[in-house]
Tab-separated table of C-alpha atoms and ligand atoms in Angstrom:
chain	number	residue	atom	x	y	z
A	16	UNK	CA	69.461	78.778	100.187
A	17	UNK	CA	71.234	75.444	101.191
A	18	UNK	CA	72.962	74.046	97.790
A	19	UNK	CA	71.806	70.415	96.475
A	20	UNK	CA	73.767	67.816	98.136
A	21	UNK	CA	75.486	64.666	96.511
A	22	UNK	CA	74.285	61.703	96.440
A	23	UNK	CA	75.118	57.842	94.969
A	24	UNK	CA	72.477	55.521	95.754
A	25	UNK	CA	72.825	51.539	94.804
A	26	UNK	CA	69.606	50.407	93.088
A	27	UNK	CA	69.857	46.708	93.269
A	28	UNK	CA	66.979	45.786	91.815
A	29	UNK	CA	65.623	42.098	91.801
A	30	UNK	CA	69.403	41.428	92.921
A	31	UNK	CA	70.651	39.239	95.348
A	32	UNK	CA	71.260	36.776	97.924
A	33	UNK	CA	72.285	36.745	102.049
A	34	UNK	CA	75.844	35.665	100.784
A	35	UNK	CA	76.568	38.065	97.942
A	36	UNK	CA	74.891	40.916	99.893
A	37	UNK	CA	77.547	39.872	102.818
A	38	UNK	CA	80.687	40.403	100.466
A	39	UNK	CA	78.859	43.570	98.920
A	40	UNK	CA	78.035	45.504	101.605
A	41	UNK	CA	81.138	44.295	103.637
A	42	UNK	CA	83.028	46.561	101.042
A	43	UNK	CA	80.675	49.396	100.473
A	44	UNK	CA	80.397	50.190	104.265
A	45	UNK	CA	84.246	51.648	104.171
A	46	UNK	CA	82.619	54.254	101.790
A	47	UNK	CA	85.569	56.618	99.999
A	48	UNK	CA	84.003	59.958	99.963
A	49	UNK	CA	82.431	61.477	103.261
A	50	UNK	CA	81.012	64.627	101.505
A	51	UNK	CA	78.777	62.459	99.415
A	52	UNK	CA	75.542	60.948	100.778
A	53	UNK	CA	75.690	57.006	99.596
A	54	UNK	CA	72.602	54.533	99.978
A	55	UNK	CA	72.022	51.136	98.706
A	56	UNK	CA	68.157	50.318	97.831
A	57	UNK	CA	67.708	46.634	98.034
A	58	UNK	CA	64.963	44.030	98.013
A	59	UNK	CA	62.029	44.156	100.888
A	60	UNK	CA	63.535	41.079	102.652
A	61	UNK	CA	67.273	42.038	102.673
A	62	UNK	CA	66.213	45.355	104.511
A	63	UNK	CA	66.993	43.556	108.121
A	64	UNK	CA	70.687	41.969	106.687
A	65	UNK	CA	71.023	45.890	105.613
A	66	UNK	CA	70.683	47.675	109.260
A	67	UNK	CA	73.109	44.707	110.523
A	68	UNK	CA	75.859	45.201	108.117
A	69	UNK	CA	75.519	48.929	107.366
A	70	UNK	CA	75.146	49.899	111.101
A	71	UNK	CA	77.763	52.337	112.734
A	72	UNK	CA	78.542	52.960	109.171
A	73	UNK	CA	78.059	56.383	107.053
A	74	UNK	CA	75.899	54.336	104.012
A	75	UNK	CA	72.028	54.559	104.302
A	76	UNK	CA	70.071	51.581	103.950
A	77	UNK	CA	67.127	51.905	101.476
A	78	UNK	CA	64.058	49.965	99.868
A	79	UNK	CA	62.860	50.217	96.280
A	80	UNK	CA	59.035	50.886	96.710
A	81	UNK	CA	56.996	52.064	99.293
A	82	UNK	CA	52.633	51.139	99.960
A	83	UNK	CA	51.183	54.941	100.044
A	84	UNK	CA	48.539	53.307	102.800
A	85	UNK	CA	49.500	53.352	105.831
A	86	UNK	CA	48.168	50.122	107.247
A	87	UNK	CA	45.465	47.171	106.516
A	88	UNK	CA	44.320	44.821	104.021
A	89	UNK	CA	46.660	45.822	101.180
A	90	UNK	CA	48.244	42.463	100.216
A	91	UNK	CA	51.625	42.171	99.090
A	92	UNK	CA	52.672	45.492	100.100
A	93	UNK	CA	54.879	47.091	102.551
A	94	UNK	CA	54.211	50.262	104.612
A	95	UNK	CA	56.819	53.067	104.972
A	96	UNK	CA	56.321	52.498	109.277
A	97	UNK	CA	57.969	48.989	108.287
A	98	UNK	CA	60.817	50.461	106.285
A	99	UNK	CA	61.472	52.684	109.524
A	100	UNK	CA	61.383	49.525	111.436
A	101	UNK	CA	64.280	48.358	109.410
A	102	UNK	CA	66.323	51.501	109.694
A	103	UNK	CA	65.639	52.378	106.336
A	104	UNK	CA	66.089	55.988	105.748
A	105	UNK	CA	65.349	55.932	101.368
A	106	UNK	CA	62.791	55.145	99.598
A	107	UNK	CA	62.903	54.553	95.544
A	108	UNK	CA	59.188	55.761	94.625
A	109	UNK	CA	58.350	55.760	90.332
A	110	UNK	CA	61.233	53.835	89.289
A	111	UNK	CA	60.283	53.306	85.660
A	112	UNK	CA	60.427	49.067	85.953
A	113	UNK	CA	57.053	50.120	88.660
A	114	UNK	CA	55.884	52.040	86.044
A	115	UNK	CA	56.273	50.362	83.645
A	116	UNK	CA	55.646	46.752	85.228
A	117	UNK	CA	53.107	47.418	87.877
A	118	UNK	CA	51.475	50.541	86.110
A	119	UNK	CA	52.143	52.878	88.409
A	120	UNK	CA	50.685	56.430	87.745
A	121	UNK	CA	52.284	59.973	88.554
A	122	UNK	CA	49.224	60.380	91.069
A	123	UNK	CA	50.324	57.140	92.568
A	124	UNK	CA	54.059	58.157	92.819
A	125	UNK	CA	53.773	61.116	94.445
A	126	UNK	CA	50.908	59.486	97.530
A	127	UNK	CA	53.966	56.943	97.710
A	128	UNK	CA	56.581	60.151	98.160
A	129	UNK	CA	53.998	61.843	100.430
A	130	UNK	CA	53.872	58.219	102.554
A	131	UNK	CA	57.248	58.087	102.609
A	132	UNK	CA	57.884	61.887	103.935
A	133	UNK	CA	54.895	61.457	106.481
A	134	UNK	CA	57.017	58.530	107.984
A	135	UNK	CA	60.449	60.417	107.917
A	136	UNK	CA	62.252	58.704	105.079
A	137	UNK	CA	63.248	60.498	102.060
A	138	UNK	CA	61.490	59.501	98.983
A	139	UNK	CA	63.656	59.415	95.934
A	140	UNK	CA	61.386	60.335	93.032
A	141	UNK	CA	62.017	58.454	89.487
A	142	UNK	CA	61.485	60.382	86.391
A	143	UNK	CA	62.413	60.503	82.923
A	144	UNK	CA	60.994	59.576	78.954
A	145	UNK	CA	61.119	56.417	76.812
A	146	UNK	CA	62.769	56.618	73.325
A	147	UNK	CA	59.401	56.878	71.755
A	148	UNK	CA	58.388	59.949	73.749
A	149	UNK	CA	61.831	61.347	73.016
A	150	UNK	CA	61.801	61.304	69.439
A	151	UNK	CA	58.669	62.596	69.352
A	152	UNK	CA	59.760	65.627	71.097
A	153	UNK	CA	58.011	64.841	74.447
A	154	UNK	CA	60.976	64.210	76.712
A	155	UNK	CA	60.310	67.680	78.901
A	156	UNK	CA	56.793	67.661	78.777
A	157	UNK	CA	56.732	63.934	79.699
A	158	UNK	CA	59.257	64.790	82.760
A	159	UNK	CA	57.242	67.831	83.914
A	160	UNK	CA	53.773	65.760	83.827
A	161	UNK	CA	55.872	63.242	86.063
A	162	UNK	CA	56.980	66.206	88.442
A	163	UNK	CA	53.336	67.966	88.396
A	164	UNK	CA	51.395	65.531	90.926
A	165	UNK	CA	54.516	66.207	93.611
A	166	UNK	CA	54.326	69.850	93.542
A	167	UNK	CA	52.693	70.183	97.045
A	168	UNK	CA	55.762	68.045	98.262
A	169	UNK	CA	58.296	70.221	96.326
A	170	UNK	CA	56.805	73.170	98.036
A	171	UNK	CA	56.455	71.759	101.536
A	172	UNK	CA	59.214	69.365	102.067
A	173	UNK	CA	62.358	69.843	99.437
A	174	UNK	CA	65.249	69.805	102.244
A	175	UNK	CA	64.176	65.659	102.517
A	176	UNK	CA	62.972	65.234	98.276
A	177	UNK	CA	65.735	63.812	95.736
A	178	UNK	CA	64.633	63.352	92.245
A	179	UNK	CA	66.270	60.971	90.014
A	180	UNK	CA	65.866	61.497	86.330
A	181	UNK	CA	66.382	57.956	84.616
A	182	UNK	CA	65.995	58.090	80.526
A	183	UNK	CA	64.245	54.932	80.198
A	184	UNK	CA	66.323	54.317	76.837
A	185	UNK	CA	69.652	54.409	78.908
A	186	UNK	CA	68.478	51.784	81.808
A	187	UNK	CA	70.293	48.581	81.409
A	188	UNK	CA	71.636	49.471	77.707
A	189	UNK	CA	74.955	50.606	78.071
A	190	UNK	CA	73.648	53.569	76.161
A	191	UNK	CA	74.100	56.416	79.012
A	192	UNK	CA	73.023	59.832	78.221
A	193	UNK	CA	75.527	61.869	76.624
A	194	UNK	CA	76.437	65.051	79.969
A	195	UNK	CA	75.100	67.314	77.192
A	196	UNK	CA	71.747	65.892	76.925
A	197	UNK	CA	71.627	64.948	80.683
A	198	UNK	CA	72.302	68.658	81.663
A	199	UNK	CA	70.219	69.785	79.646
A	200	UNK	CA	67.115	68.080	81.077
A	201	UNK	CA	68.468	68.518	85.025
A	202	UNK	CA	68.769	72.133	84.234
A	203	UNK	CA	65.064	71.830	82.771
A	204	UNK	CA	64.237	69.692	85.954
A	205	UNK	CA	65.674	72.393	88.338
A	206	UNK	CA	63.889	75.177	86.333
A	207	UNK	CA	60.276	73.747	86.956
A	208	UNK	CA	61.457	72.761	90.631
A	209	UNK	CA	61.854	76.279	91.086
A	210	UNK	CA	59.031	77.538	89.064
A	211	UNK	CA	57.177	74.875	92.190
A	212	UNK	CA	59.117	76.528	94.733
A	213	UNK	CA	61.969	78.822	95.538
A	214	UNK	CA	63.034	76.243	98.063
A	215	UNK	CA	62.912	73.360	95.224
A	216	UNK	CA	66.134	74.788	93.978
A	217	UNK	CA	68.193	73.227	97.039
A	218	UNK	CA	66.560	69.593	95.976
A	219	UNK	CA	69.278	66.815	94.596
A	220	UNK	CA	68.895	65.844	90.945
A	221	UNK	CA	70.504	62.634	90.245
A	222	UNK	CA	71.003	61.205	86.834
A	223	UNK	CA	70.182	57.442	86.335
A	224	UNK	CA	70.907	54.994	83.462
A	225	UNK	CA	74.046	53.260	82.422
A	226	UNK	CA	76.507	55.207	85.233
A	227	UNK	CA	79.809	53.614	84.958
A	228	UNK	CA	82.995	53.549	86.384
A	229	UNK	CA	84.065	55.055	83.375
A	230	UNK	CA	81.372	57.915	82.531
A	231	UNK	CA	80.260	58.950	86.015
A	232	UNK	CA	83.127	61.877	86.571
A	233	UNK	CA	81.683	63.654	83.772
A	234	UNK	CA	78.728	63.319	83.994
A	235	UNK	CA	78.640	64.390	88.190
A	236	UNK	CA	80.809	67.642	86.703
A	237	UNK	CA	77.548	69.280	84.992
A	238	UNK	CA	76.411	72.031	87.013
A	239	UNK	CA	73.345	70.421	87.531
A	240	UNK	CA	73.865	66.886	88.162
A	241	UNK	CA	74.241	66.326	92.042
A	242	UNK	CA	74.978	62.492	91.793
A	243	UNK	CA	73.589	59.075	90.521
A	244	UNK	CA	71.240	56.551	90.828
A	245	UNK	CA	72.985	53.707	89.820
A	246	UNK	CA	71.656	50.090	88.623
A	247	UNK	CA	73.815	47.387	87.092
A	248	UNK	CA	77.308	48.914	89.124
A	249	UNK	CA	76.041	49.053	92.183
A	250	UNK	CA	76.284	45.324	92.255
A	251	UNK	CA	80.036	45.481	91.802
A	252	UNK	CA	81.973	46.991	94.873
A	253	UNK	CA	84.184	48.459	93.146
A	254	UNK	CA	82.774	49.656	90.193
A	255	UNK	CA	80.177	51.322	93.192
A	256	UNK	CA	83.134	52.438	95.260
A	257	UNK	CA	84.658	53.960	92.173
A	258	UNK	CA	81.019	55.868	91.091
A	259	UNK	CA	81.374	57.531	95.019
A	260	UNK	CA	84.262	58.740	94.554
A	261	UNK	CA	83.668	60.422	90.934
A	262	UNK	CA	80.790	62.492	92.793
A	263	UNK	CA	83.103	64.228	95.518
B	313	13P	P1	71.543	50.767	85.130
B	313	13P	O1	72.596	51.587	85.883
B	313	13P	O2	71.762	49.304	85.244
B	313	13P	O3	71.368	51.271	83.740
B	313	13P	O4	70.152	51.038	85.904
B	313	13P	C1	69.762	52.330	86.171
B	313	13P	C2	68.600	52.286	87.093
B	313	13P	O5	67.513	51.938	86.710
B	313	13P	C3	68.835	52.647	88.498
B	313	13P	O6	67.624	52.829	89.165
């Protein structure tokens, strides 16, 4: 059984613009830490300025959402044939702003993730609980409900799967996750992966929500932790260059 591999992946966000991206990704190319797989997941329209700058470089270019139709009159939306297009080789599918925002369901998610796989990129699937379901004791159940519709996936396809867990409460809040409570809901996360499938044990689990400069090292040194997703830093070379290197 092939062991999870490590990942940082950039989540941008509604971030932006052709000049800033320049200077960003000018610096993130020269990426530290060889062993660790990096990404940056930026805006649909920056995906073309991302397979110019990044190319001949070790750092994946990757979007944020994905259309789970393949083609047609679906407005608005971008097919995962497109992303390829754009040598994108990630896909952020469930982030809790789509959730939350665009009322994405689980069912939803995981056609995205299935889209995504069908097409060759690897879907990074966003979990995790809101402070209300937390204090009421639903964080796990929440998280496995999440996990349940991409079972079939799990089973068929974990060598190309990440999941992200992202406590919404820690997104954008400074508040991270202490690496007590975070391992404790990865190790949960890699017990139902496995309950899924054998084969789900060698899928990446990447914590999400608040990773700093400052916290990621302990947080990447919980046994099962296998990187980040990371928001607000990832807009900060340094600050993303620094969260690479923490996770080799
Ligand atoms: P922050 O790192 O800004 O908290 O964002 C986390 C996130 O949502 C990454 O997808």
């Amino acid at each position: 059984m092939s062991k999870p591999e490590r990942w940082v992946i950039g989540n941008w966000k509604m971030n932006g613009s052709l000049a800033s991206n320049a200077a960003l990704l000018e610096a993130v190319r020269a990426q530290p830490a060889p062993a660790v797989k990096v990404a940056v997941c930026a805006p649909f329209p920056y995906l073309h300025q991302l397979q110019q700058a990044l190319s001949g470089s070790d750092v994946q270019s990757g979007a944020q959402d994905v259309c789970e139709q393949g083609a047609g009159a679906y407005t608005g939306q971008v097919s995962a044939a497109m992303l390829r297009e754009f040598g994108t080789s990630v896909v952020l599918v469930g982030h809790s702003e789509r959730r939350q925002f665009n009322a994405e369901s689980s069912e939803l998610v995981a056609a995205k993730a299935a889209a995504a796989l069908a097409a060759g990129l690897t879907p990074i699937i966003c979990v995790g609980e809101t402070l209300a379901q937390r204090q009421a004791g639903l964080a796990e159940a929440t998280v496995a409900a999440q996990l349940a519709p991409c079972a079939s996936l799990f089973a068929a396809a974990s060598a190309n799967v990440v999941v992200a867990y992202e406590p919404v409460w820690a997104i954008g809040t400074g508040i991270t996750a202490t690496p007590v409570e975070a391992q404790a809901m990865h190790a949960f996360i890699r017990a139902q992966l496995i309950l899924i499938s054998p084969s789900a044990a060698s899928v990446s689990v990447l914590y999400g929500g608040s990773v700093k400069a400052s916290n990621a090292k302990e947080l990447f040194s919980q046994p099962d932790i296998d990187g980040g997703l990371i928001g607000g830093a990832s807009l900060v070379a340094a600050d993303f260059l620094s969260i690479v290197s923490a996770a080799a």
